[in-house]
């Protein structure tokens, strides 16, 4: 079943361009998004007053990316919450609240219980799900299926990336029905989204570079990740993957928070992975991130920078630069996540860990 790959994780990382293409297929035609499976009428979408996303783990990170897309492209406020915390604070929900449960398995008990709570409170509930007929799919008004196929590796890779893609589809759909409220050209975004599988394929070629990098970092005790805006949930996902697969202490920070405390952690030889904003499309954020890299490097950090093609400004302050193709900056998480998955996989292998079956973890967590 693993074909030419020694591990399912490597195989599933390589399957991502196709999985994303399959998730987009049918829903995205000529720059227009239609999601009939959601079962939401145009009137229902126009009447929405807010969106709440509930999820756990990697799915939560996909939700954080969807939040930024929905808030940027529509007039709807979006709140994202870890599912295990959701119902205990008795959130205020109404029929015009769209609750989106994001779950690969459709069975995570925390998310399922949060979904049921939202249903009982009368909210409009849909799910982004990879498993047909799962509990969440059955108990939602409508479903947006990710088409990742079966994922054998315990850590989410292709299911995560397809959730991110589905989040963009949902955001574009809501924006299309409610009338765009944004300076982004949404047709242009949709076209860039359709081009992601091609760009993602190019990133698979970073394996040899990341394998060499992983070999040089395998003996470290901790790794920090920095991101800003859309790069922040990407950094969070990178840190989660590294914890679960390489058993390394890994933590992500919004780069602006560094100076409020975490910078005290920086010491000689500490690897810091930086998810760079687009130099051409987000010059202000880019400049701020450049300062952050310089700050940590001046204190001895080894900096690994994920940057878009052509961004040469990072060369001078990075110990290693991983290049990704340029895309619309809102979609960059679909590309930037891939080298982080590969780096984690290679680091875990270099440390002798089982990347398909990490210790203490189950594929689907059906207890609360
Ligand atoms: C991380 C991972 C977990 C899951 C989480 C939610 O690699 O796999 O964090 O993302 O347990 O699972 P689902 O999406 O099935 O609800």
Coordinates of C-alpha atoms in Angstrom, one line a residue, residues 60-61 64-65 68 225-239 251-257 275 289 333 340:
X60 CA -8.3 23.8 14.8
X61 CA -5.4 25.3 13.0
X64 CA -7.9 29.6 12.3
X65 CA -6.9 30.0 8.6
X68 CA -8.9 35.0 8.4
X225 CA 8.2 28.7 15.2
X226 CA 7.3 32.2 14.3
X227 CA 4.5 33.5 12.1
X228 CA 2.3 36.6 11.6
X229 CA -1.2 36.8 10.3
X230 CA -1.9 33.7 8.2
X231 CA 1.6 32.5 9.0
X232 CA 0.8 32.2 12.6
X233 CA -1.6 29.2 12.4
X234 CA 0.9 27.6 9.9
X235 CA 3.6 28.0 12.6
X236 CA 1.2 26.5 15.2
X237 CA 0.6 23.5 13.0
X238 CA 4.4 23.1 12.4
X239 CA 4.9 23.1 16.2
X251 CA 6.2 26.1 20.4
X252 CA 4.8 28.7 18.0
X253 CA 4.5 32.4 18.7
X254 CA 2.9 35.3 16.8
X255 CA 6.2 37.0 16.0
X256 CA 5.0 40.3 17.6
X257 CA 4.7 38.5 20.9
X275 CA 7.1 31.6 8.2
X289 CA 9.3 39.9 10.4
X333 CA -0.7 28.5 4.1
X340 CA 7.1 22.2 7.6

